[in-house]
Tab-separated table of C-alpha atoms and ligand atoms in Angstrom:
chain	number	residue	atom	x	y	z
A	1	MET	CA	-0.396	0.112	-0.279
A	2	PRO	CA	1.299	3.667	-0.077
A	3	LEU	CA	1.209	4.181	2.577
A	4	ASP	CA	4.774	3.268	4.408
A	5	LYS	CA	4.767	5.410	7.554
A	6	LEU	CA	2.195	6.687	9.739
A	7	ILE	CA	2.831	9.031	13.561
A	8	ILE	CA	-0.204	8.891	15.594
A	9	ASN	CA	-1.251	10.946	18.646
A	10	GLN	CA	-4.765	11.516	21.091
A	11	PHE	CA	-6.467	9.219	18.043
A	12	ARG	CA	-9.494	7.804	20.218
A	13	ASN	CA	-8.343	5.383	22.976
A	14	ILE	CA	-4.396	5.319	20.665
A	15	HIS	CA	-1.850	8.012	22.727
A	16	SER	CA	0.991	7.500	20.775
A	17	ALA	CA	1.848	5.107	17.772
A	18	ASN	CA	4.646	5.077	15.357
A	19	LEU	CA	4.423	2.532	12.382
A	20	THR	CA	6.056	1.587	8.900
A	21	PHE	CA	4.079	-0.441	6.701
A	22	ASN	CA	4.333	-3.230	4.723
A	23	HIS	CA	3.935	-2.082	1.042
A	24	LYS	CA	1.690	-5.126	-0.540
A	25	ILE	CA	-0.295	-7.046	3.182
A	26	ASN	CA	-0.705	-5.272	7.061
A	27	ILE	CA	-3.163	-8.132	10.020
A	28	ILE	CA	-3.582	-6.224	12.595
A	29	VAL	CA	-4.384	-8.164	15.323
A	30	GLY	CA	-5.610	-7.507	18.627
A	31	ALA	CA	-8.437	-8.018	21.685
A	32	ASN	CA	-11.804	-6.584	21.833
A	33	GLY	CA	-10.938	-3.058	22.749
A	34	SER	CA	-7.884	-2.794	21.712
A	35	GLY	CA	-8.085	0.163	19.093
A	36	LYS	CA	-8.236	-2.443	15.035
A	37	THR	CA	-10.408	0.130	13.969
A	38	SER	CA	-9.467	3.147	15.678
A	39	LEU	CA	-6.262	2.952	13.904
A	40	LEU	CA	-8.509	2.051	10.531
A	41	GLU	CA	-9.542	5.519	11.183
A	42	ALA	CA	-6.827	7.088	12.366
A	43	ILE	CA	-5.735	6.081	8.608
A	44	TYR	CA	-9.279	6.884	7.348
A	45	PHE	CA	-9.185	10.449	8.325
A	46	LEU	CA	-5.685	10.703	6.902
A	47	GLY	CA	-6.434	10.812	3.166
A	48	LEU	CA	-10.287	12.009	3.522
A	49	GLY	CA	-10.544	14.601	6.732
A	50	ARG	CA	-13.019	13.018	8.309
A	51	SER	CA	-14.049	9.669	9.597
A	52	PHE	CA	-15.887	6.910	8.568
A	53	ARG	CA	-17.196	6.449	12.311
A	54	THR	CA	-19.432	9.712	13.160
A	55	HIS	CA	-18.898	13.346	11.590
A	56	LEU	CA	-18.447	14.712	15.049
A	57	ASN	CA	-14.451	15.597	14.607
A	58	ASN	CA	-13.961	15.807	18.344
A	59	ARG	CA	-15.129	12.001	18.953
A	60	VAL	CA	-12.262	11.209	17.599
A	61	ILE	CA	-9.706	13.223	19.833
A	62	ASN	CA	-8.693	11.331	23.148
A	63	TYR	CA	-10.445	11.856	26.244
A	64	GLU	CA	-8.006	12.735	27.638
A	65	SER	CA	-6.587	15.386	25.347
A	66	THR	CA	-7.743	18.519	23.054
A	67	GLU	CA	-6.644	17.416	20.177
A	68	PHE	CA	-5.015	14.797	18.109
A	69	THR	CA	-2.206	14.376	15.292
A	70	LEU	CA	-1.543	12.303	12.163
A	71	TYR	CA	1.166	13.010	10.063
A	72	GLY	CA	1.875	10.342	7.206
A	73	GLU	CA	4.370	9.430	4.665
A	74	ILE	CA	3.011	8.764	1.056
A	75	ASN	CA	4.343	6.708	-1.078
A	76	GLN	CA	2.523	6.786	-4.484
A	77	GLN	CA	5.323	6.906	-6.624
A	78	GLN	CA	8.769	4.639	-6.455
A	79	ASN	CA	10.769	5.941	-3.742
A	80	ILE	CA	9.467	9.294	-3.971
A	81	LEU	CA	8.166	10.525	0.087
A	82	THR	CA	4.984	12.845	0.552
A	83	PRO	CA	4.959	13.704	4.616
A	84	ILE	CA	1.547	14.636	5.226
A	85	GLY	CA	0.700	15.869	8.831
A	86	LEU	CA	-2.499	16.887	9.932
A	87	LYS	CA	-3.883	18.367	13.683
A	88	LYS	CA	-7.852	18.597	14.426
A	89	SER	CA	-8.188	20.811	18.184
A	90	HIS	CA	-11.683	20.437	20.205
A	91	ASN	CA	-12.100	23.957	19.399
A	92	GLY	CA	-12.348	22.579	15.876
A	93	ASP	CA	-9.169	24.692	13.902
A	94	SER	CA	-7.351	21.961	12.370
A	95	ILE	CA	-3.553	22.630	10.352
A	96	VAL	CA	-2.835	20.605	7.459
A	97	LYS	CA	0.113	20.302	6.022
A	98	ILE	CA	1.596	18.442	3.124
A	99	ASN	CA	5.057	18.017	1.825
A	100	GLY	CA	5.830	20.933	3.860
A	101	ILE	CA	3.344	23.431	2.810
A	102	TYR	CA	-0.055	24.218	5.206
A	103	ALA	CA	-2.415	23.367	2.468
A	104	LYS	CA	-5.603	25.061	2.524
A	105	ASN	CA	-8.504	22.972	4.229
A	106	LEU	CA	-9.060	19.116	5.105
A	107	ALA	CA	-10.196	18.526	1.476
A	108	MET	CA	-6.846	19.071	-0.618
A	109	LEU	CA	-5.532	15.966	1.547
A	110	THR	CA	-8.182	13.501	-0.908
A	111	GLN	CA	-5.368	13.657	-3.899
A	112	TYR	CA	-2.986	11.742	-1.931
A	113	LEU	CA	-4.526	8.536	-0.373
A	114	PRO	CA	-7.059	6.952	-1.690
A	115	ILE	CA	-8.894	4.273	0.462
A	116	GLN	CA	-11.659	1.913	0.203
A	117	LEU	CA	-13.327	0.325	3.563
A	118	ILE	CA	-14.711	-2.503	4.152
A	119	THR	CA	-16.697	-2.745	7.024
A	120	PRO	CA	-18.662	-5.549	8.117
A	121	GLU	CA	-21.807	-3.075	7.369
A	122	SER	CA	-20.801	-3.076	3.495
A	123	HIS	CA	-23.461	-4.916	1.956
A	124	THR	CA	-25.280	-1.739	2.322
A	125	LEU	CA	-24.079	-0.053	-0.409
A	126	LEU	CA	-25.932	-2.405	-2.427
A	127	SER	CA	-28.896	-2.971	-0.259
A	128	GLY	CA	-28.814	1.126	1.339
A	129	SER	CA	-30.179	3.946	-0.327
A	130	PRO	CA	-28.854	5.593	-3.488
A	131	LYS	CA	-26.377	8.168	-2.176
A	132	ASN	CA	-23.653	5.023	-1.129
A	133	ARG	CA	-23.793	4.268	-4.535
A	134	ARG	CA	-23.127	7.508	-5.891
A	135	ALA	CA	-20.376	8.048	-3.004
A	136	TYR	CA	-18.922	5.395	-4.591
A	137	LEU	CA	-19.269	5.904	-8.658
A	138	ASP	CA	-18.051	9.402	-7.400
A	139	TRP	CA	-14.493	8.484	-5.789
A	140	GLY	CA	-13.418	6.894	-8.867
A	141	VAL	CA	-14.870	9.760	-10.863
A	142	PHE	CA	-12.731	11.938	-8.866
A	143	TYR	CA	-10.050	10.917	-8.911
A	144	HIS	CA	-9.967	10.053	-12.155
A	145	ASP	CA	-11.575	13.317	-13.695
A	146	GLN	CA	-10.039	16.238	-12.626
A	147	HIS	CA	-12.227	18.438	-13.263
A	148	PHE	CA	-14.849	16.157	-11.675
A	149	TYR	CA	-14.644	17.947	-8.245
A	150	HIS	CA	-15.419	22.077	-9.084
A	151	ASN	CA	-19.142	20.677	-11.012
A	152	TRP	CA	-19.672	19.091	-7.933
A	153	ALA	CA	-19.351	20.753	-5.318
A	154	ARG	CA	-20.841	24.258	-7.688
A	155	ILE	CA	-24.000	21.519	-8.153
A	156	LYS	CA	-24.508	21.474	-4.331
A	157	ARG	CA	-23.839	25.111	-3.837
A	158	LEU	CA	-27.018	25.728	-6.454
A	159	LEU	CA	-28.940	23.026	-5.118
A	160	LYS	CA	-29.549	24.299	-1.456
A	161	GLN	CA	-29.508	27.743	-2.582
A	162	ARG	CA	-32.314	26.657	-5.133
A	163	ASN	CA	-33.971	24.472	-2.544
A	164	ALA	CA	-33.875	27.757	-0.208
A	165	ALA	CA	-35.752	29.641	-2.846
A	166	LEU	CA	-38.335	26.931	-2.987
A	167	LYS	CA	-39.916	27.415	-0.167
A	168	GLN	CA	-40.225	30.953	-0.739
A	169	CYS	CA	-40.947	31.744	-5.061
A	170	LYS	CA	-44.452	31.775	-6.015
A	171	THR	CA	-43.412	31.237	-9.425
A	172	TYR	CA	-41.852	29.140	-11.564
A	173	LYS	CA	-39.605	31.915	-13.662
A	174	GLU	CA	-37.796	33.071	-10.033
A	175	LEU	CA	-36.300	29.871	-9.456
A	176	GLN	CA	-34.530	30.159	-13.527
A	177	VAL	CA	-31.476	31.975	-12.144
A	178	TRP	CA	-30.415	29.302	-10.123
A	179	ASP	CA	-32.209	26.387	-12.626
A	180	ASN	CA	-29.907	27.323	-15.816
A	181	GLU	CA	-26.463	26.893	-14.580
A	182	LEU	CA	-28.009	24.114	-12.790
A	183	CYS	CA	-28.886	22.313	-15.468
A	184	HIS	CA	-25.911	23.110	-17.869
A	185	LEU	CA	-23.952	21.465	-14.313
A	186	SER	CA	-24.894	19.097	-14.532
A	187	GLU	CA	-25.009	17.438	-17.809
A	188	LEU	CA	-21.369	18.016	-17.561
A	189	LEU	CA	-21.565	16.001	-14.363
A	190	THR	CA	-23.380	13.140	-16.194
A	191	VAL	CA	-21.085	12.759	-19.061
A	192	GLN	CA	-17.994	12.360	-16.381
A	193	ARG	CA	-19.971	10.339	-14.561
A	194	GLU	CA	-21.349	7.617	-17.224
A	195	ALA	CA	-17.594	7.413	-18.627
A	196	TYR	CA	-16.426	6.705	-15.671
A	197	PHE	CA	-18.636	3.791	-15.356
A	198	ASN	CA	-18.278	2.486	-18.914
A	199	LEU	CA	-14.799	2.366	-18.269
A	200	LEU	CA	-14.903	0.749	-15.089
A	201	MET	CA	-17.997	-1.767	-15.422
A	202	PRO	CA	-15.715	-4.089	-17.529
A	203	LEU	CA	-13.992	-4.228	-14.770
A	204	VAL	CA	-16.173	-4.807	-12.544
A	205	GLU	CA	-17.781	-7.530	-14.875
A	206	THR	CA	-14.765	-9.596	-14.915
A	207	THR	CA	-13.887	-9.737	-11.056
A	208	LEU	CA	-17.753	-10.525	-10.737
A	209	LYS	CA	-16.908	-13.333	-12.930
A	210	ASP	CA	-14.671	-14.942	-9.601
A	211	PHE	CA	-16.820	-13.556	-6.524
A	212	LEU	CA	-20.103	-14.435	-8.041
A	213	PRO	CA	-19.706	-17.275	-10.970
A	214	ASP	CA	-22.389	-18.358	-10.873
A	215	PHE	CA	-24.334	-15.095	-11.220
A	216	THR	CA	-25.437	-13.298	-14.765
A	217	ILE	CA	-25.761	-8.809	-13.181
A	218	SER	CA	-27.105	-6.947	-15.750
A	219	SER	CA	-25.695	-3.143	-14.692
A	220	GLN	CA	-27.165	-0.054	-15.445
A	221	PHE	CA	-26.513	4.123	-14.614
A	222	PHE	CA	-28.955	6.489	-13.514
A	223	CYS	CA	-28.272	10.020	-13.951
A	224	GLY	CA	-30.903	11.282	-12.097
A	225	TRP	CA	-33.405	11.940	-14.463
A	226	ASP	CA	-35.443	10.180	-17.281
A	227	LYS	CA	-33.331	11.754	-19.490
A	228	ASN	CA	-34.765	9.923	-23.119
A	229	ASN	CA	-37.693	11.223	-21.926
A	230	LYS	CA	-37.536	15.034	-21.463
A	231	SER	CA	-34.562	17.688	-20.154
A	232	LEU	CA	-33.698	18.572	-16.878
A	233	GLN	CA	-34.214	22.301	-16.972
A	234	ASN	CA	-38.229	20.349	-18.901
A	235	TYR	CA	-38.356	18.398	-15.194
A	236	LEU	CA	-37.670	21.241	-13.137
A	237	ALA	CA	-40.462	23.026	-14.713
A	238	ASP	CA	-42.376	20.632	-14.451
A	239	ASN	CA	-41.959	19.257	-11.063
A	240	PHE	CA	-42.061	23.120	-9.851
A	241	MET	CA	-45.178	22.240	-7.757
A	242	ARG	CA	-44.578	18.938	-6.619
A	243	ASP	CA	-40.937	20.627	-5.777
A	244	LYS	CA	-42.178	22.930	-3.582
A	245	GLN	CA	-44.364	21.025	-1.850
A	246	LEU	CA	-41.750	19.009	-0.704
A	247	GLY	CA	-39.321	21.711	-0.664
A	248	TYR	CA	-36.474	19.889	-2.680
A	249	THR	CA	-35.499	19.283	-5.852
A	250	THR	CA	-36.518	16.163	-7.133
A	251	ALA	CA	-34.944	15.481	-10.156
A	252	GLY	CA	-31.379	16.090	-11.224
A	253	PRO	CA	-27.614	14.650	-10.308
A	254	GLN	CA	-28.551	14.349	-6.872
A	255	LYS	CA	-30.700	11.780	-6.893
A	256	ALA	CA	-28.272	9.705	-9.780
A	257	ASP	CA	-27.611	5.685	-8.955
A	258	LEU	CA	-26.227	2.143	-9.950
A	259	ARG	CA	-28.410	-0.049	-10.499
A	260	PHE	CA	-27.338	-3.974	-10.110
A	261	LYS	CA	-29.742	-6.374	-11.345
A	262	ILE	CA	-30.080	-10.480	-12.265
A	263	ASN	CA	-33.136	-11.357	-13.232
A	264	LYS	CA	-34.478	-8.275	-14.112
A	265	LEU	CA	-34.264	-8.291	-10.143
A	266	PRO	CA	-32.635	-5.922	-8.126
A	267	VAL	CA	-29.875	-7.768	-6.351
A	268	SER	CA	-30.818	-6.972	-2.343
A	269	ASP	CA	-33.519	-8.388	-3.225
A	270	VAL	CA	-31.984	-11.409	-5.225
A	271	LEU	CA	-28.323	-12.339	-3.316
A	272	SER	CA	-27.869	-13.209	-0.050
A	273	ARG	CA	-25.758	-11.091	2.848
A	274	GLY	CA	-23.112	-12.709	2.363
A	275	GLN	CA	-23.294	-12.752	-1.320
A	276	LEU	CA	-23.958	-9.183	-1.293
A	277	LYS	CA	-20.838	-8.624	0.444
A	278	LEU	CA	-18.669	-9.798	-2.258
A	279	PHE	CA	-20.542	-7.714	-4.644
A	280	VAL	CA	-19.251	-5.539	-3.208
A	281	TYR	CA	-15.829	-6.730	-2.673
A	282	ALA	CA	-16.031	-7.059	-6.220
A	283	LEU	CA	-17.102	-3.107	-6.889
A	284	ARG	CA	-14.496	-1.720	-3.981
A	285	LEU	CA	-11.904	-3.722	-5.676
A	286	ALA	CA	-12.538	-3.380	-8.948
A	287	GLN	CA	-12.090	0.859	-8.567
A	288	GLY	CA	-9.111	0.310	-6.899
A	289	LEU	CA	-7.601	-2.185	-9.807
A	290	PHE	CA	-8.395	0.936	-11.954
A	291	LEU	CA	-8.029	3.194	-10.275
A	292	ASN	CA	-4.337	1.697	-9.735
A	293	SER	CA	-4.561	0.852	-14.079
A	294	MET	CA	-5.847	4.315	-15.175
A	295	ASN	CA	-3.947	7.005	-13.223
A	296	ASN	CA	-1.135	4.930	-11.599
A	297	LYS	CA	-2.053	5.506	-8.106
A	298	GLN	CA	-2.450	3.044	-5.385
A	299	CYS	CA	-5.284	2.364	-2.678
A	300	VAL	CA	-5.422	1.737	0.546
A	301	PHE	CA	-8.245	-1.678	1.008
A	302	LEU	CA	-9.074	-1.238	5.120
A	303	ILE	CA	-10.533	-3.738	6.082
A	304	ASP	CA	-12.511	-4.039	8.992
A	305	ASP	CA	-13.212	-7.223	11.388
A	306	PHE	CA	-11.843	-9.751	8.723
A	307	SER	CA	-12.645	-13.309	10.189
A	308	SER	CA	-16.809	-11.933	10.710
A	309	GLU	CA	-15.956	-10.908	6.748
A	310	LEU	CA	-14.500	-14.726	5.884
A	311	ASN	CA	-18.145	-16.054	7.431
B	1	ATP	N1	-12.410	9.221	21.849
B	1	ATP	C1	-11.497	7.657	22.070
B	1	ATP	N2	-10.541	8.395	23.608
B	1	ATP	C2	-10.629	7.760	24.889
B	1	ATP	N3	-10.989	6.067	24.302
B	1	ATP	C3	-12.484	5.635	22.754
B	1	ATP	C4	-12.581	6.817	22.417
B	1	ATP	N4	-12.508	6.656	21.173
B	1	ATP	C5	-13.320	5.052	21.895
B	1	ATP	N5	-12.925	4.484	22.732
B	1	ATP	C6	-12.167	3.293	23.163
B	1	ATP	O1	-11.532	2.999	22.066
B	1	ATP	C7	-11.387	1.857	22.626
B	1	ATP	C8	-11.259	0.619	21.208
B	1	ATP	O2	-12.028	0.438	20.128
B	1	ATP	P1	-11.110	0.197	18.817
B	1	ATP	O3	-12.898	0.189	18.116
B	1	ATP	O4	-10.820	0.855	17.944
B	1	ATP	O5	-11.898	-1.488	19.012
B	1	ATP	P2	-11.171	-2.409	18.856
B	1	ATP	O6	-10.257	-2.298	18.641
B	1	ATP	O7	-11.717	-2.488	16.750
B	1	ATP	O8	-12.209	-3.528	19.048
B	1	ATP	P3	-13.308	-4.769	18.195
B	1	ATP	O9	-12.732	-5.628	18.292
B	1	ATP	O10	-14.360	-5.078	19.338
B	1	ATP	O11	-13.579	-4.267	17.237
B	1	ATP	C9	-12.732	2.028	22.579
B	1	ATP	O12	-12.398	0.539	24.383
B	1	ATP	C10	-13.447	2.894	22.879
B	1	ATP	O13	-14.469	2.864	24.012
B	2	MG	MG1	-13.100	-2.697	15.718
């Protein structure tokens, strides 16, 4: 894996740890409550600037401390080390340093350490809401297409403004100022997502043949509205009264989904929980391999509770 070295201070129950990792596989063993998940959480935090267990950053600071620090050395290219460091305090302040230079915010970390996380709850990628599958897809588009993040962030802001405006406005005309830009960017985002989806799926299919050889699985990308039927602009105009009543926008890239089916039925209705987990492994592995082959970046696979994953 591309993380050579990790130093942890005051993160969860880990007061202080200084670790050097093997390039391929590292296995962490220890009693319940010894801090195995916390270690994975620390690596995840260094890669994404957030936890996978809580939205409240303060929860990960050791109870007896007022701040935690993480330092890692990333080895993406042979023998070129990128040091990254992160400090987060109880009062919400954070300091990020990449290659010895202060970074603007935590989001700047995400380029350096791509992470695929597998936990006992991983099957919810398929059985849970479309949000999980969008996050899966967007992880890949983010690393694949450097223009993606800008579009995505802008759309997120526009939707927030549009949803706030929905509650106040009386006619659709008042919303059009948001919708012109929103529709344009949504079309671009859809092209980016679809292009990545089409490149990734052959690799997912090959990987699935190893993990679930007995099933023929079809996959489809849904962009968030039926674009063969009408344009997003028309959907937004036609749905105005409904959206206004609901208080949010019901069509658009924020509703995108990946649909996997077996004999025309959603995989979550057909496969067992264990088989769903295997499916998720195949999805995550394929994305990691894709990143490596197309973008020459290595990804870290964090697998929590490996023994229960093998059941
Ligand atoms: N902010 C914190 N400060 C100190 N300790 C904490 C903090 N948050 C959680 N803990 C404790 O850290 C310990 C380690 O938890 P962790 O989930 O990492 O254990 P684990 O080794 O993964 O255990 P299991 O095998 O049961 O999954 C727990 O005892 C937990 O109560
Ligand atoms: Mg654990």
